[in-house]
Structures are given as C-alpha cells and as structure tokens.
mmCIF file of C-alpha atoms in Angstrom:
data_model
loop_
_atom_site.group_PDB
_atom_site.id
_atom_site.type_symbol
_atom_site.label_atom_id
_atom_site.label_comp_id
_atom_site.label_asym_id
_atom_site.label_seq_id
_atom_site.Cartn_x
_atom_site.Cartn_y
_atom_site.Cartn_z
ATOM 1 C CA THR A 5 -28.798 3.469 -8.152
ATOM 2 C CA VAL A 6 -30.822 1.196 -5.994
ATOM 3 C CA ASN A 7 -32.646 2.810 -2.595
ATOM 4 C CA LYS A 8 -35.656 1.031 -1.908
ATOM 5 C CA SER A 9 -35.810 -2.521 -0.967
ATOM 6 C CA ILE A 10 -36.975 -4.278 -4.074
ATOM 7 C CA THR A 11 -35.668 -6.552 -6.645
ATOM 8 C CA VAL A 12 -34.644 -5.047 -10.073
ATOM 9 C CA GLN A 13 -34.494 -7.791 -12.443
ATOM 10 C CA ALA A 14 -33.360 -7.603 -16.294
ATOM 11 C CA ASN A 15 -36.099 -8.537 -18.996
ATOM 12 C CA GLY A 16 -34.117 -10.373 -21.617
ATOM 13 C CA ALA A 17 -30.363 -9.183 -22.620
ATOM 14 C CA VAL A 18 -30.379 -5.422 -20.741
ATOM 15 C CA ILE A 19 -26.639 -3.547 -21.346
ATOM 16 C CA LEU A 20 -26.130 -0.764 -19.331
ATOM 17 C CA GLN A 21 -22.923 0.966 -20.682
ATOM 18 C CA SER A 22 -20.699 4.066 -19.142
ATOM 19 C CA PRO A 23 -20.917 7.239 -22.321
ATOM 20 C CA SER A 24 -17.895 8.278 -20.884
ATOM 21 C CA PRO A 25 -15.642 5.379 -20.452
ATOM 22 C CA ARG A 26 -14.372 4.100 -17.144
ATOM 23 C CA ASN A 27 -16.300 7.111 -15.246
ATOM 24 C CA GLY A 28 -19.681 7.107 -13.114
ATOM 25 C CA THR A 29 -20.671 3.875 -10.737
ATOM 26 C CA ALA A 30 -22.576 1.001 -12.842
ATOM 27 C CA LEU A 31 -24.557 -0.122 -9.640
ATOM 28 C CA ASP A 32 -24.929 2.210 -6.307
ATOM 29 C CA ILE A 33 -26.134 0.109 -3.442
ATOM 30 C CA ALA A 34 -28.356 2.451 -1.176
ATOM 31 C CA CYS A 35 -30.465 -0.253 0.001
ATOM 32 C CA SER A 36 -30.811 -3.080 2.002
ATOM 33 C CA ASN A 37 -33.121 -5.856 1.778
ATOM 34 C CA CYS A 38 -32.685 -5.292 -2.403
ATOM 35 C CA THR A 39 -31.687 -7.784 -5.106
ATOM 36 C CA VAL A 40 -30.515 -6.954 -8.585
ATOM 37 C CA THR A 41 -29.793 -9.584 -10.935
ATOM 38 C CA GLY A 42 -29.367 -10.310 -14.919
ATOM 39 C CA PHE A 43 -27.611 -7.011 -16.019
ATOM 40 C CA THR A 44 -24.472 -6.468 -17.886
ATOM 41 C CA PHE A 45 -22.547 -3.050 -16.916
ATOM 42 C CA VAL A 46 -19.881 -1.553 -18.702
ATOM 43 C CA ASP A 47 -17.256 0.715 -18.883
ATOM 44 C CA PHE A 48 -17.802 2.254 -15.582
ATOM 45 C CA GLY A 49 -15.149 3.628 -13.067
ATOM 46 C CA TRP A 50 -16.770 1.481 -10.341
ATOM 47 C CA ALA A 51 -18.481 -1.865 -10.573
ATOM 48 C CA VAL A 52 -20.452 -1.432 -7.461
ATOM 49 C CA GLY A 53 -20.198 0.804 -4.590
ATOM 50 C CA GLY A 54 -17.499 3.127 -4.057
ATOM 51 C CA PRO A 55 -17.840 2.882 -1.424
ATOM 52 C CA ASN A 56 -21.105 2.687 0.202
ATOM 53 C CA SER A 57 -22.107 3.418 3.652
ATOM 54 C CA PRO A 58 -21.765 0.495 6.385
ATOM 55 C CA THR A 59 -25.434 0.406 7.108
ATOM 56 C CA ARG A 60 -26.059 -1.553 3.837
ATOM 57 C CA SER A 61 -27.513 -5.113 4.858
ATOM 58 C CA ASN A 62 -29.329 -8.323 3.033
ATOM 59 C CA VAL A 63 -28.137 -7.254 -0.752
ATOM 60 C CA THR A 64 -27.984 -9.985 -3.395
ATOM 61 C CA ILE A 65 -26.159 -9.331 -6.683
ATOM 62 C CA ARG A 66 -26.792 -12.548 -8.927
ATOM 63 C CA ASN A 67 -26.347 -13.043 -12.291
ATOM 64 C CA ASN A 68 -24.539 -9.860 -13.307
ATOM 65 C CA VAL A 69 -21.377 -9.180 -15.679
ATOM 66 C CA PHE A 70 -18.964 -6.183 -15.079
ATOM 67 C CA ARG A 71 -16.913 -5.405 -17.766
ATOM 68 C CA ARG A 72 -13.874 -2.894 -17.935
ATOM 69 C CA SER A 73 -15.506 -1.106 -15.115
ATOM 70 C CA GLY A 74 -13.776 -0.879 -11.869
ATOM 71 C CA THR A 75 -14.017 -2.220 -8.056
ATOM 72 C CA VAL A 76 -16.911 -4.237 -6.908
ATOM 73 C CA TRP A 77 -16.980 -2.707 -3.465
ATOM 74 C CA ILE A 78 -18.881 -4.424 -0.780
ATOM 75 C CA GLU A 79 -19.769 -3.056 3.070
ATOM 76 C CA GLY A 80 -22.126 -3.941 6.004
ATOM 77 C CA THR A 81 -23.859 -7.021 6.559
ATOM 78 C CA ASN A 82 -25.612 -9.946 4.550
ATOM 79 C CA TRP A 83 -24.582 -9.609 1.197
ATOM 80 C CA LEU A 84 -24.846 -12.466 -1.360
ATOM 81 C CA PHE A 85 -22.520 -12.024 -4.614
ATOM 82 C CA GLU A 86 -23.398 -14.856 -6.294
ATOM 83 C CA GLY A 87 -22.813 -15.630 -10.158
ATOM 84 C CA CYS A 88 -21.862 -12.794 -11.401
ATOM 85 C CA GLU A 89 -18.482 -12.109 -13.888
ATOM 86 C CA ILE A 90 -16.160 -9.532 -13.853
ATOM 87 C CA ASP A 91 -14.193 -9.343 -16.705
ATOM 88 C CA ARG A 92 -11.389 -6.726 -17.306
ATOM 89 C CA PRO A 93 -11.343 -4.409 -14.155
ATOM 90 C CA MET A 94 -10.202 -0.849 -15.575
ATOM 91 C CA VAL A 95 -8.605 1.720 -13.489
ATOM 92 C CA GLY A 96 -11.134 4.182 -12.571
ATOM 93 C CA GLY A 97 -12.111 4.751 -8.994
ATOM 94 C CA GLN A 98 -8.724 4.221 -7.576
ATOM 95 C CA PRO A 99 -5.261 5.556 -8.847
ATOM 96 C CA ALA A 100 -3.651 3.482 -11.461
ATOM 97 C CA GLY A 101 -1.600 0.448 -11.002
ATOM 98 C CA ILE A 102 -3.712 -0.825 -7.567
ATOM 99 C CA GLU A 103 -7.411 -1.714 -9.194
ATOM 100 C CA ASP A 104 -8.492 -4.920 -7.697
ATOM 101 C CA PHE A 105 -11.678 -6.818 -8.558
ATOM 102 C CA MET A 106 -13.158 -6.616 -5.591
ATOM 103 C CA ASN A 107 -12.910 -5.039 -2.037
ATOM 104 C CA VAL A 108 -14.776 -6.313 1.151
ATOM 105 C CA TRP A 109 -15.638 -5.002 4.444
ATOM 106 C CA GLY A 110 -18.491 -6.082 7.235
ATOM 107 C CA SER A 111 -19.757 -9.445 8.121
ATOM 108 C CA ASN A 112 -21.554 -12.260 6.986
ATOM 109 C CA HIS A 113 -21.004 -11.916 3.015
ATOM 110 C CA THR A 114 -20.941 -14.807 0.539
ATOM 111 C CA ILE A 115 -19.243 -14.898 -3.014
ATOM 112 C CA ARG A 116 -20.033 -17.791 -4.542
ATOM 113 C CA ARG A 117 -19.931 -19.535 -8.185
ATOM 114 C CA SER A 118 -18.483 -16.202 -10.037
ATOM 115 C CA PHE A 119 -15.710 -15.532 -12.592
ATOM 116 C CA PHE A 120 -12.953 -13.312 -12.051
ATOM 117 C CA HIS A 121 -10.501 -12.826 -14.855
ATOM 118 C CA GLY A 122 -9.500 -10.567 -18.012
ATOM 119 C CA LEU A 123 -6.644 -8.307 -16.462
ATOM 120 C CA GLN A 124 -4.322 -7.841 -18.799
ATOM 121 C CA LEU A 125 -0.927 -8.160 -16.508
ATOM 122 C CA TYR A 126 1.690 -6.483 -18.635
ATOM 123 C CA GLY A 127 -0.930 -3.915 -20.208
ATOM 124 C CA ASP A 128 -3.513 -3.051 -17.805
ATOM 125 C CA ILE A 129 -0.877 -2.585 -14.480
ATOM 126 C CA PRO A 130 2.774 -2.129 -14.206
ATOM 127 C CA VAL A 131 4.702 -4.996 -13.015
ATOM 128 C CA GLY A 132 5.325 -4.849 -9.532
ATOM 129 C CA ALA A 133 2.067 -3.552 -8.687
ATOM 130 C CA HIS A 134 -0.680 -5.607 -6.779
ATOM 131 C CA THR A 135 -4.321 -6.185 -7.908
ATOM 132 C CA ASP A 136 -6.093 -8.888 -6.569
ATOM 133 C CA CYS A 137 -9.263 -10.586 -7.291
ATOM 134 C CA ILE A 138 -10.757 -9.872 -3.652
ATOM 135 C CA GLN A 139 -8.755 -8.007 -1.050
ATOM 136 C CA MET A 140 -9.523 -7.509 2.577
ATOM 137 C CA PHE A 141 -7.614 -5.698 5.119
ATOM 138 C CA ASN A 142 -8.102 -4.242 8.534
ATOM 139 C CA VAL A 143 -6.039 -1.252 8.710
ATOM 140 C CA GLY A 144 -5.731 0.394 12.601
ATOM 141 C CA ASN A 145 -6.636 4.132 11.297
ATOM 142 C CA SER A 146 -9.158 2.874 8.821
ATOM 143 C CA SER A 147 -12.868 3.827 9.200
ATOM 144 C CA ARG A 148 -13.747 0.835 7.319
ATOM 145 C CA GLU A 149 -15.949 -2.093 8.779
ATOM 146 C CA VAL A 150 -13.859 -5.292 10.635
ATOM 147 C CA LEU A 151 -14.175 -8.188 8.263
ATOM 148 C CA ARG A 152 -15.490 -11.423 9.850
ATOM 149 C CA ASP A 153 -17.813 -14.548 8.957
ATOM 150 C CA VAL A 154 -17.515 -14.432 4.989
ATOM 151 C CA VAL A 155 -17.524 -17.326 3.035
ATOM 152 C CA ILE A 156 -15.459 -17.537 -0.611
ATOM 153 C CA GLU A 157 -16.572 -20.821 -2.643
ATOM 154 C CA GLU A 158 -16.895 -22.137 -5.952
ATOM 155 C CA ASN A 159 -15.541 -19.381 -7.758
ATOM 156 C CA ILE A 160 -12.887 -19.266 -10.466
ATOM 157 C CA PHE A 161 -9.802 -16.646 -10.561
ATOM 158 C CA THR A 162 -7.549 -16.009 -13.105
ATOM 159 C CA ASP A 163 -5.439 -13.031 -14.475
ATOM 160 C CA PHE A 164 -4.622 -11.370 -11.241
ATOM 161 C CA VAL A 165 -1.379 -10.397 -9.104
ATOM 162 C CA GLN A 166 -2.874 -11.771 -5.747
ATOM 163 C CA GLY A 167 -5.801 -14.205 -5.605
ATOM 164 C CA VAL A 168 -7.576 -13.449 -2.284
ATOM 165 C CA HIS A 169 -5.488 -11.285 -0.016
ATOM 166 C CA ILE A 170 -6.770 -10.975 3.456
ATOM 167 C CA THR A 171 -4.355 -8.830 6.161
ATOM 168 C CA ASN A 172 -4.605 -8.082 9.768
ATOM 169 C CA ASP A 173 -2.912 -4.532 10.551
ATOM 170 C CA ALA A 174 -1.308 -5.228 13.727
ATOM 171 C CA ASN A 175 -1.087 -1.389 14.384
ATOM 172 C CA GLY A 176 -3.907 -0.425 16.132
ATOM 173 C CA SER A 177 -6.743 -2.295 14.323
ATOM 174 C CA PRO A 178 -9.815 -2.584 17.273
ATOM 175 C CA SER A 179 -10.271 -6.514 16.374
ATOM 176 C CA PRO A 180 -8.543 -8.731 13.869
ATOM 177 C CA ILE A 181 -10.293 -10.230 10.847
ATOM 178 C CA SER A 182 -11.753 -13.876 11.998
ATOM 179 C CA ASN A 183 -13.476 -16.665 10.268
ATOM 180 C CA ILE A 184 -13.187 -16.309 6.837
ATOM 181 C CA THR A 185 -13.842 -19.756 4.983
ATOM 182 C CA VAL A 186 -11.951 -20.182 1.405
ATOM 183 C CA ARG A 187 -12.853 -23.441 -0.324
ATOM 184 C CA ASN A 188 -13.496 -25.029 -3.511
ATOM 185 C CA ASN A 189 -12.039 -22.556 -5.825
ATOM 186 C CA ILE A 190 -9.733 -22.574 -8.767
ATOM 187 C CA PHE A 191 -6.906 -20.480 -9.183
ATOM 188 C CA TRP A 192 -5.018 -20.604 -12.863
ATOM 189 C CA GLY A 193 -3.584 -18.311 -15.213
ATOM 190 C CA VAL A 194 -1.142 -16.553 -13.502
ATOM 191 C CA ASP A 195 2.679 -15.259 -13.843
ATOM 192 C CA PHE A 196 4.638 -15.865 -10.741
ATOM 193 C CA VAL A 197 8.076 -14.971 -11.896
ATOM 194 C CA THR A 198 7.580 -10.964 -13.307
ATOM 195 C CA THR A 199 4.423 -9.971 -11.089
ATOM 196 C CA GLY A 200 3.443 -9.617 -7.337
ATOM 197 C CA TRP A 201 3.346 -7.660 -4.544
ATOM 198 C CA ASN A 202 5.816 -4.957 -4.677
ATOM 199 C CA GLY A 203 7.673 -7.198 -7.433
ATOM 200 C CA GLY A 204 7.709 -10.325 -4.983
ATOM 201 C CA PRO A 205 6.054 -13.720 -5.675
ATOM 202 C CA ALA A 206 2.296 -13.908 -6.262
ATOM 203 C CA HIS A 207 -0.169 -15.879 -4.665
ATOM 204 C CA GLU A 208 -3.532 -17.626 -4.923
ATOM 205 C CA VAL A 209 -4.406 -17.301 -1.400
ATOM 206 C CA LEU A 210 -2.418 -14.646 0.904
ATOM 207 C CA PHE A 211 -3.418 -14.502 4.599
ATOM 208 C CA ARG A 212 -1.200 -12.573 6.775
ATOM 209 C CA ASN A 213 -0.248 -10.361 9.866
ATOM 210 C CA HIS A 214 1.191 -6.752 8.527
ATOM 211 C CA ILE A 215 3.019 -4.541 11.088
ATOM 212 C CA PRO A 216 3.406 -1.284 9.005
ATOM 213 C CA GLY A 217 7.163 0.091 8.598
#
C-alpha cells in the first residue's frame, strides 16, 4: 500500500509475488502525488486498486509488470499509466469470465506505451464472455465517476475479446462519457469467430450507447 506522496522505485530487478495465487492486491494506491516504477508483481487477485477511492490524483505507474494478476483499476484524476506490461490477467477480484486487463473511471488519465497480452481465450475464460483490455462504462445507478478526458495511445493490445470497450449507459446516467482519444495503438491476435461479447463478434475498439434491457 502506497499511502504517502512519494516515489517508490525498484533498485534493479524486484519481484513481488503473492504467497497465495490470485489473492490480495499487488499495488494498493492510497495516495495522491505519488509514483511507483520498476517492479514486477506476480499472482495477485488485483493488479492495481480494487477499487480505489475517487480522491486519488496525480498518480504515476510507470515501467511495472503485472503477471497473472487481476484487473488494473484506475479511478480519480490525473493518472499516468506508462510503459507497463499486463500479462495474462487471472480471475481473482471478480467472478469468473469477466476479468478485464484494466477498468478506468475519473478524468484526465493517460494510458501510454503499455503491452496488454497473455490471455488464454480458450482456457482462462469461457467462449462468449467479454474480457476487455480497457473497459470504461458509465452506469446510471453506479457510484463510479463519470469518465472524461482520457488519452489511450501507443499501446499494444492482443489476446482479448474486446480491445477498448467504452459504453455510455443511457438509463439515468448523470452525464455521458466524453473526450476519449484512442490513437496510434496496435490491435492483433484476436479470434473474431468463436469469441466475443455474449457470443457476438469481437472488436478492437467499441464505442456505444447502451440502453439496458
């Protein structure tokens, strides 16, 4: 748990591994104005957050590896997630079949030059589930923050069902998701035939308005 406005930087190759696979949180951000860089986290139930308080701001997560751990959870304002690797996010913090590489809420975030990969589509999740590299949604009855002013650039996404999945829920949302930029990313290595959300086709980038029911 990082709970002070400091920089935590690995000195050389530093690996932190959960003694109980897919349990606990690799990196619990309980700070603002803080940076974590250079670590490898293995076998945690959550990679980052799970979920954090929306009061977190000015957080930098740079050049870290999250291997066989759960979702990276970003919430608050002004996060920079840069130069990281998320390798095979395993079900831990959420029920089987809906584990995502990253969930994002809040505003003014940048997700840049990171590598999302390693999911075993026919072993880790059932056919017909949707597992996203980055999932953002605005649900009318949710306490989550409305997403706005986010840049996703120069990342590599592979081994996913949905690449970047952004949904405006039209049922009572206080305000819509806005100002999302997706540019200069690479999407590859997806089976578009037998996988997909609810058995439908997969997408590299999916923007949609969703009316429940």
